[in-house]
CSV table of C-alpha atoms in Angstrom, one decimal:
chain,number,residue,atom,x,y,z
A,27,MET,CA,82.9,14.2,252.8
A,28,ASP,CA,79.9,12.2,252.9
A,29,VAL,CA,81.7,8.8,252.8
A,30,ARG,CA,78.5,6.9,252.5
A,31,GLU,CA,76.2,8.8,249.8
A,32,PHE,CA,79.3,9.3,247.8
A,33,GLY,CA,80.1,5.8,247.7
A,34,GLU,CA,76.4,4.6,246.7
A,35,PHE,CA,76.1,7.1,244.3
A,36,LEU,CA,79.4,5.5,242.9
A,37,ARG,CA,77.2,2.2,243.2
A,38,SER,CA,74.2,3.2,241.7
A,39,ARG,CA,75.8,5.0,238.2
A,40,ARG,CA,78.2,2.0,238.2
A,41,ASP,CA,74.9,-0.3,237.4
A,42,ARG,CA,73.8,1.8,234.7
A,43,VAL,CA,76.8,1.6,232.7
A,44,ARG,CA,77.0,-1.3,229.8
A,45,PRO,CA,80.7,-2.7,229.2
A,46,GLY,CA,80.6,-2.3,225.4
A,47,GLU,CA,79.7,1.7,226.0
A,48,VAL,CA,83.0,2.0,227.8
A,49,GLY,CA,85.2,-0.7,225.1
A,50,LEU,CA,84.8,-3.1,227.4
A,51,PRO,CA,84.4,-6.7,226.1
A,52,VAL,CA,80.8,-7.9,227.0
A,53,GLY,CA,80.5,-11.4,228.3
A,54,ALA,CA,77.9,-14.0,228.1
A,55,ARG,CA,78.6,-14.5,231.9
A,56,ARG,CA,77.8,-11.4,234.2
A,57,ARG,CA,76.5,-11.0,237.4
A,58,VAL,CA,75.8,-7.6,237.5
A,59,PRO,CA,74.1,-5.3,235.2
A,60,GLY,CA,76.6,-3.0,234.9
A,61,LEU,CA,80.5,-2.3,235.1
A,62,ARG,CA,82.4,-4.9,238.2
A,63,ARG,CA,84.0,-2.6,240.8
A,64,ASP,CA,87.2,-3.8,239.1
A,65,GLU,CA,86.2,-2.7,235.9
A,66,VAL,CA,85.6,0.6,237.0
A,67,ALA,CA,88.9,0.8,239.3
A,68,VAL,CA,90.9,0.0,235.8
A,69,LEU,CA,89.0,2.4,234.0
A,70,ALA,CA,89.5,5.3,236.3
A,71,GLY,CA,93.1,4.5,237.1
A,72,ALA,CA,92.7,3.7,241.2
A,73,SER,CA,93.5,0.3,242.8
A,74,VAL,CA,90.5,-2.1,243.0
A,75,ASP,CA,91.4,-2.1,246.9
A,76,TYR,CA,91.0,1.5,246.8
A,77,TYR,CA,87.7,1.8,244.8
A,78,ASN,CA,85.9,-0.9,247.3
A,79,GLN,CA,86.6,1.3,250.0
A,80,LEU,CA,85.1,4.3,248.2
A,81,GLU,CA,82.2,1.7,247.6
A,82,GLN,CA,81.9,0.9,251.2
A,83,GLY,CA,81.9,4.2,252.2
A,84,ARG,CA,85.7,4.1,254.2
A,85,GLY,CA,88.2,5.3,251.8
A,86,ALA,CA,90.1,7.9,252.0
A,87,GLN,CA,89.1,11.4,250.7
A,88,PRO,CA,89.8,11.4,246.8
A,89,SER,CA,91.4,14.1,244.8
A,90,GLU,CA,90.3,16.4,242.7
A,91,GLN,CA,91.8,14.6,239.9
A,92,MET,CA,90.3,10.9,241.6
A,93,VAL,CA,86.9,12.4,240.5
A,94,ALA,CA,87.4,13.2,237.7
A,95,ALA,CA,88.8,10.7,236.6
A,96,LEU,CA,85.9,8.2,238.3
A,97,ALA,CA,83.3,10.9,236.2
A,98,ARG,CA,84.5,9.7,233.3
A,99,ALA,CA,84.8,5.9,233.8
A,100,LEU,CA,81.4,6.5,234.8
A,101,ARG,CA,80.4,8.6,232.2
A,102,LEU,CA,78.4,11.3,234.2
A,103,THR,CA,76.9,14.1,232.8
A,104,GLU,CA,78.3,17.1,234.1
A,105,ASP,CA,76.0,18.1,237.0
A,106,GLU,CA,76.5,14.4,238.2
A,107,ARG,CA,79.8,15.1,238.1
A,108,ASN,CA,79.5,18.3,239.5
A,109,TYR,CA,77.2,16.4,242.4
A,110,LEU,CA,80.1,14.0,242.9
A,111,TYR,CA,82.4,16.7,243.7
A,112,PHE,CA,80.2,17.6,246.2
A,113,LEU,CA,79.7,14.5,247.9
A,114,ALA,CA,83.3,14.5,247.9
A,115,GLY,CA,83.9,17.4,249.5
A,116,ARG,CA,85.9,18.5,246.8
A,117,PRO,CA,85.7,22.3,244.2
A,118,VAL,CA,84.1,21.9,241.5
A,119,PRO,CA,87.7,22.6,239.4
A,120,PRO,CA,87.3,25.3,236.7
A,121,ARG,CA,85.7,24.5,232.9
A,122,HIS,CA,89.1,24.8,231.2
A,123,SER,CA,91.5,22.6,233.9
A,124,LEU,CA,92.5,18.7,233.4
A,125,SER,CA,90.2,18.4,235.6
A,126,ALA,CA,87.6,19.5,233.5
A,127,HIS,CA,84.2,17.7,232.5
A,128,VAL,CA,84.5,15.8,229.4
A,129,HIS,CA,81.6,15.3,227.6
A,130,PRO,CA,80.2,11.7,227.8
A,131,GLY,CA,79.8,12.0,223.7
A,132,MET,CA,83.2,12.7,223.4
A,133,LEU,CA,84.0,10.0,225.5
A,134,ASP,CA,81.5,7.9,223.5
A,135,LEU,CA,83.1,9.1,220.2
A,136,LEU,CA,86.5,8.3,221.7
A,137,GLU,CA,85.6,4.6,222.4
A,138,ARG,CA,84.4,4.0,219.2
A,139,LEU,CA,88.4,4.7,217.8
A,140,PRO,CA,90.3,2.1,218.9
A,141,GLY,CA,91.7,1.7,215.8
A,142,THR,CA,93.1,4.9,215.2
A,143,PRO,CA,95.3,7.4,217.9
A,144,ALA,CA,92.7,9.7,219.5
A,145,ALA,CA,92.7,11.9,222.6
A,146,VAL,CA,90.4,14.4,224.2
A,147,ILE,CA,92.6,17.9,224.7
A,148,THR,CA,92.0,21.6,226.5
A,149,ASP,CA,92.1,24.4,224.1
A,150,LEU,CA,95.3,25.6,225.4
A,151,HIS,CA,96.2,22.0,224.2
A,152,ALA,CA,96.3,20.1,227.3
A,153,THR,CA,95.5,16.2,227.7
A,154,LEU,CA,92.5,15.4,229.2
A,155,VAL,CA,92.1,11.5,228.0
A,156,GLN,CA,94.0,9.6,225.3
A,157,ASN,CA,93.4,5.7,223.6
A,158,ARG,CA,95.6,2.9,224.2
A,159,LEU,CA,97.5,4.2,220.0
A,160,ALA,CA,97.5,7.5,221.1
A,161,THR,CA,99.8,6.8,223.9
A,162,ALA,CA,101.7,4.3,221.3
A,163,LEU,CA,102.2,7.3,219.0
A,164,LEU,CA,102.5,10.2,221.7
A,165,GLY,CA,103.5,8.7,224.6
A,166,PRO,CA,101.8,9.0,228.1
A,167,VAL,CA,99.8,12.1,229.0
A,168,SER,CA,102.1,14.3,230.5
A,169,GLU,CA,102.0,15.2,235.1
A,170,ALA,CA,102.8,18.3,234.2
A,171,LYS,CA,100.6,20.8,236.4
A,172,GLY,CA,99.1,24.8,235.5
A,173,ARG,CA,100.4,26.0,232.0
A,174,GLU,CA,102.6,23.7,231.6
A,175,ALA,CA,100.3,20.9,231.2
A,176,GLY,CA,99.1,22.5,227.8
A,177,PHE,CA,101.5,21.7,224.7
A,178,VAL,CA,101.1,25.2,223.2
A,179,HIS,CA,103.5,26.1,226.4
A,180,ARG,CA,105.7,23.6,226.1
A,181,TRP,CA,106.4,23.8,222.4
A,182,PHE,CA,107.8,27.6,222.6
A,183,THR,CA,109.9,27.4,226.2
A,184,ASP,CA,110.9,23.3,226.1
A,185,PRO,CA,112.7,22.7,222.8
A,186,GLN,CA,112.3,19.0,224.0
A,187,ALA,CA,108.5,19.5,223.1
A,188,ARG,CA,109.4,19.8,219.5
A,189,ALA,CA,111.2,16.5,219.3
A,190,ARG,CA,108.6,14.3,218.1
A,191,TYR,CA,107.9,16.8,214.8
A,192,HIS,CA,110.2,17.0,211.8
A,193,PRO,CA,112.2,19.9,211.8
A,194,ASP,CA,111.6,21.0,208.9
A,195,GLU,CA,107.4,21.9,210.3
A,196,HIS,CA,108.4,23.9,213.2
A,197,ASP,CA,108.0,27.1,212.0
A,198,HIS,CA,104.3,26.2,210.5
A,199,GLN,CA,103.4,24.7,213.7
A,200,SER,CA,104.2,27.8,215.5
A,201,ARG,CA,102.5,29.9,213.9
A,202,VAL,CA,99.4,27.6,213.8
A,203,PHE,CA,99.7,27.2,217.6
A,204,VAL,CA,100.0,30.9,217.9
A,205,ALA,CA,97.2,32.0,215.3
A,206,ASP,CA,94.7,29.2,217.4
A,207,LEU,CA,95.7,30.7,220.5
A,208,ARG,CA,94.7,34.3,219.3
A,209,ALA,CA,91.4,32.6,218.8
A,210,VAL,CA,90.6,30.5,221.6
A,211,ALA,CA,91.5,34.4,223.4
A,212,ALA,CA,89.0,36.3,221.9
A,213,ARG,CA,86.2,33.4,222.3
A,214,ARG,CA,87.4,33.4,226.0
A,215,GLY,CA,87.0,37.1,226.3
A,216,GLY,CA,90.3,37.5,227.5
A,217,ASP,CA,90.3,35.6,230.9
A,218,GLU,CA,93.2,35.6,233.1
A,219,GLU,CA,94.4,32.3,231.8
A,220,VAL,CA,95.2,32.7,228.2
A,221,THR,CA,96.1,36.4,228.8
A,222,GLY,CA,98.7,35.1,231.5
A,223,LEU,CA,99.8,32.2,229.3
A,224,VAL,CA,100.7,34.8,226.5
A,225,GLY,CA,102.2,37.6,228.6
A,226,GLU,CA,104.4,34.6,229.9
A,227,LEU,CA,105.0,33.3,226.7
A,228,LEU,CA,105.3,37.0,225.0
A,229,SER,CA,108.3,37.8,227.6
A,230,VAL,CA,109.9,34.2,227.0
A,231,SER,CA,110.4,33.6,223.9
A,232,ALA,CA,110.7,35.6,220.5
A,233,GLU,CA,109.7,33.3,218.1
A,234,PHE,CA,106.4,33.7,220.4
A,235,ALA,CA,106.5,37.1,220.3
A,236,ASP,CA,107.6,37.8,216.5
A,237,LEU,CA,104.2,35.8,215.4
A,238,TRP,CA,101.5,37.4,218.0
A,239,ALA,CA,102.5,40.3,216.0
A,240,ARG,CA,101.1,39.6,213.1
A,241,HIS,CA,97.7,39.0,214.8
A,242,GLU,CA,97.2,36.1,212.5
A,243,VAL,CA,93.9,34.2,214.0
A,244,ALA,CA,92.7,30.2,212.7
A,245,VAL,CA,91.3,27.7,215.2
A,246,ARG,CA,93.0,24.5,214.2
A,247,ARG,CA,90.5,22.0,213.0
A,248,ALA,CA,92.9,19.8,210.5
A,249,ASP,CA,96.5,19.8,210.1
A,250,ARG,CA,98.9,17.4,208.2
A,251,LYS,CA,102.1,16.5,211.0
A,252,ARG,CA,104.9,15.0,209.8
A,253,LEU,CA,106.0,13.0,213.7
A,254,ILE,CA,108.9,10.9,214.0
A,255,HIS,CA,108.7,7.7,216.0
A,256,PRO,CA,112.0,6.4,217.5
A,257,GLU,CA,110.7,3.0,216.3
A,258,LEU,CA,108.6,3.7,213.6
A,259,GLY,CA,110.4,6.1,212.1
A,260,VAL,CA,109.1,9.2,210.4
A,261,LEU,CA,104.7,8.9,210.4
A,262,GLU,CA,103.5,11.2,207.6
A,263,LEU,CA,99.8,11.4,209.3
A,264,ASP,CA,96.1,13.9,208.9
A,265,CYS,CA,95.3,15.1,212.2
A,266,LEU,CA,91.4,16.6,212.2
A,267,SER,CA,90.0,17.8,215.7
A,268,LEU,CA,86.1,17.5,216.2
A,269,LEU,CA,85.5,21.3,218.9
A,270,SER,CA,83.1,20.5,221.7
A,271,GLU,CA,80.2,22.7,221.4
A,272,ASP,CA,81.4,25.5,223.9
A,273,GLY,CA,85.0,25.1,221.7
A,274,SER,CA,87.1,24.6,225.1
A,275,GLN,CA,87.8,20.9,224.6
A,276,ARG,CA,88.7,19.0,221.2
A,277,LEU,CA,88.6,15.3,220.1
A,278,LEU,CA,92.0,14.8,218.3
A,279,TRP,CA,92.1,12.0,215.8
A,280,PHE,CA,95.1,10.6,213.7
A,281,THR,CA,94.1,9.3,210.0
A,282,ALA,CA,96.5,7.7,207.2
A,283,PRO,CA,96.8,9.7,204.3
A,284,VAL,CA,96.1,8.2,201.1
A,285,GLY,CA,99.0,6.9,199.6
A,286,GLY,CA,102.6,5.8,201.3
A,287,ASP,CA,103.3,4.0,204.4
A,288,ALA,CA,101.6,5.9,206.9
A,289,ALA,CA,98.6,3.0,207.2
A,290,GLU,CA,101.3,0.1,207.6
A,291,LYS,CA,103.0,1.9,210.6
A,292,LEU,CA,99.8,2.6,212.3
A,293,ALA,CA,99.2,-1.4,211.8
A,294,LEU,CA,102.8,-1.3,213.4
A,295,LEU,CA,101.9,0.5,216.3
A,296,ASP,CA,98.6,-1.4,217.2
A,297,VAL,CA,101.3,-4.0,217.4
A,298,LEU,CA,103.2,-2.0,219.6
A,299,GLY,CA,100.6,-1.3,222.2
A,300,SER,CA,100.9,1.2,224.7
A,301,GLN,CA,104.4,0.8,225.5
A,302,GLU,CA,105.9,3.7,227.5
A,303,VAL,CA,108.0,5.8,225.5
A,304,THR,CA,110.8,7.5,227.6
A,305,THR,CA,112.8,10.0,224.6
A,306,GLY,CA,111.2,13.0,225.2
A,307,ASP,CA,108.0,15.0,225.6
A,308,HIS,CA,105.6,13.3,222.9
A,309,ARG,CA,102.3,15.6,223.2
A,310,VAL,CA,101.3,17.3,220.0
A,311,GLY,CA,99.0,19.2,220.0
């Protein structure tokens, strides 16, 4: 790892990012043109002391996950992100991994949706980043790795993963997940990650095997969901999806349909904030 160059590159990228571009308040008195060190640390989920050490060229080698978090916090382009991995002495992660590059434009859209739950996920429904209201609605991002990080995997292997969905919706959601997975398999050309996932699910889930045999194919772009929140009860929400240019990532956001009480419940959710919910797995894809 080139600790000196790593720190200098972080500092140069920090200086060009304006607070308003990452959802931070723009104060009248700021001593630096870009972000402060403590602001980058918070955005990346790192301690201020550790981030200070990185910029000063004396911190321990950051993990791949930390490099990815720093790249997102600093709104790096894909080329800049790859260079940051090079300086950190870490391999560039695969395009579909949990450390995959999230396009700055997609992050910008996420920041512009503070009043509605929103998240960026992979095409296998693993959450890469989500906003405060999404955390309040869905719970914290899963710490699972590999296949288990994808919600489509957990949907068919862990009954608790369905706890947030109204029971009447389980059959529909299963069918939609499988049709979407077929579309992903076609787009990726049957790569090892997808074929391995499909093979495992065929062997462990009779429900998945039955649905897979139907050969239904449909990219999931919009849906209406009835989610069960432990404090607010049932929320009927529209879930919309914006796909990245290559289809590998999606920006999801939830809105209240006209009529009903969903809008009022989303307002209450905003009051609840991002307090942690500990009853089960709360990822939604």
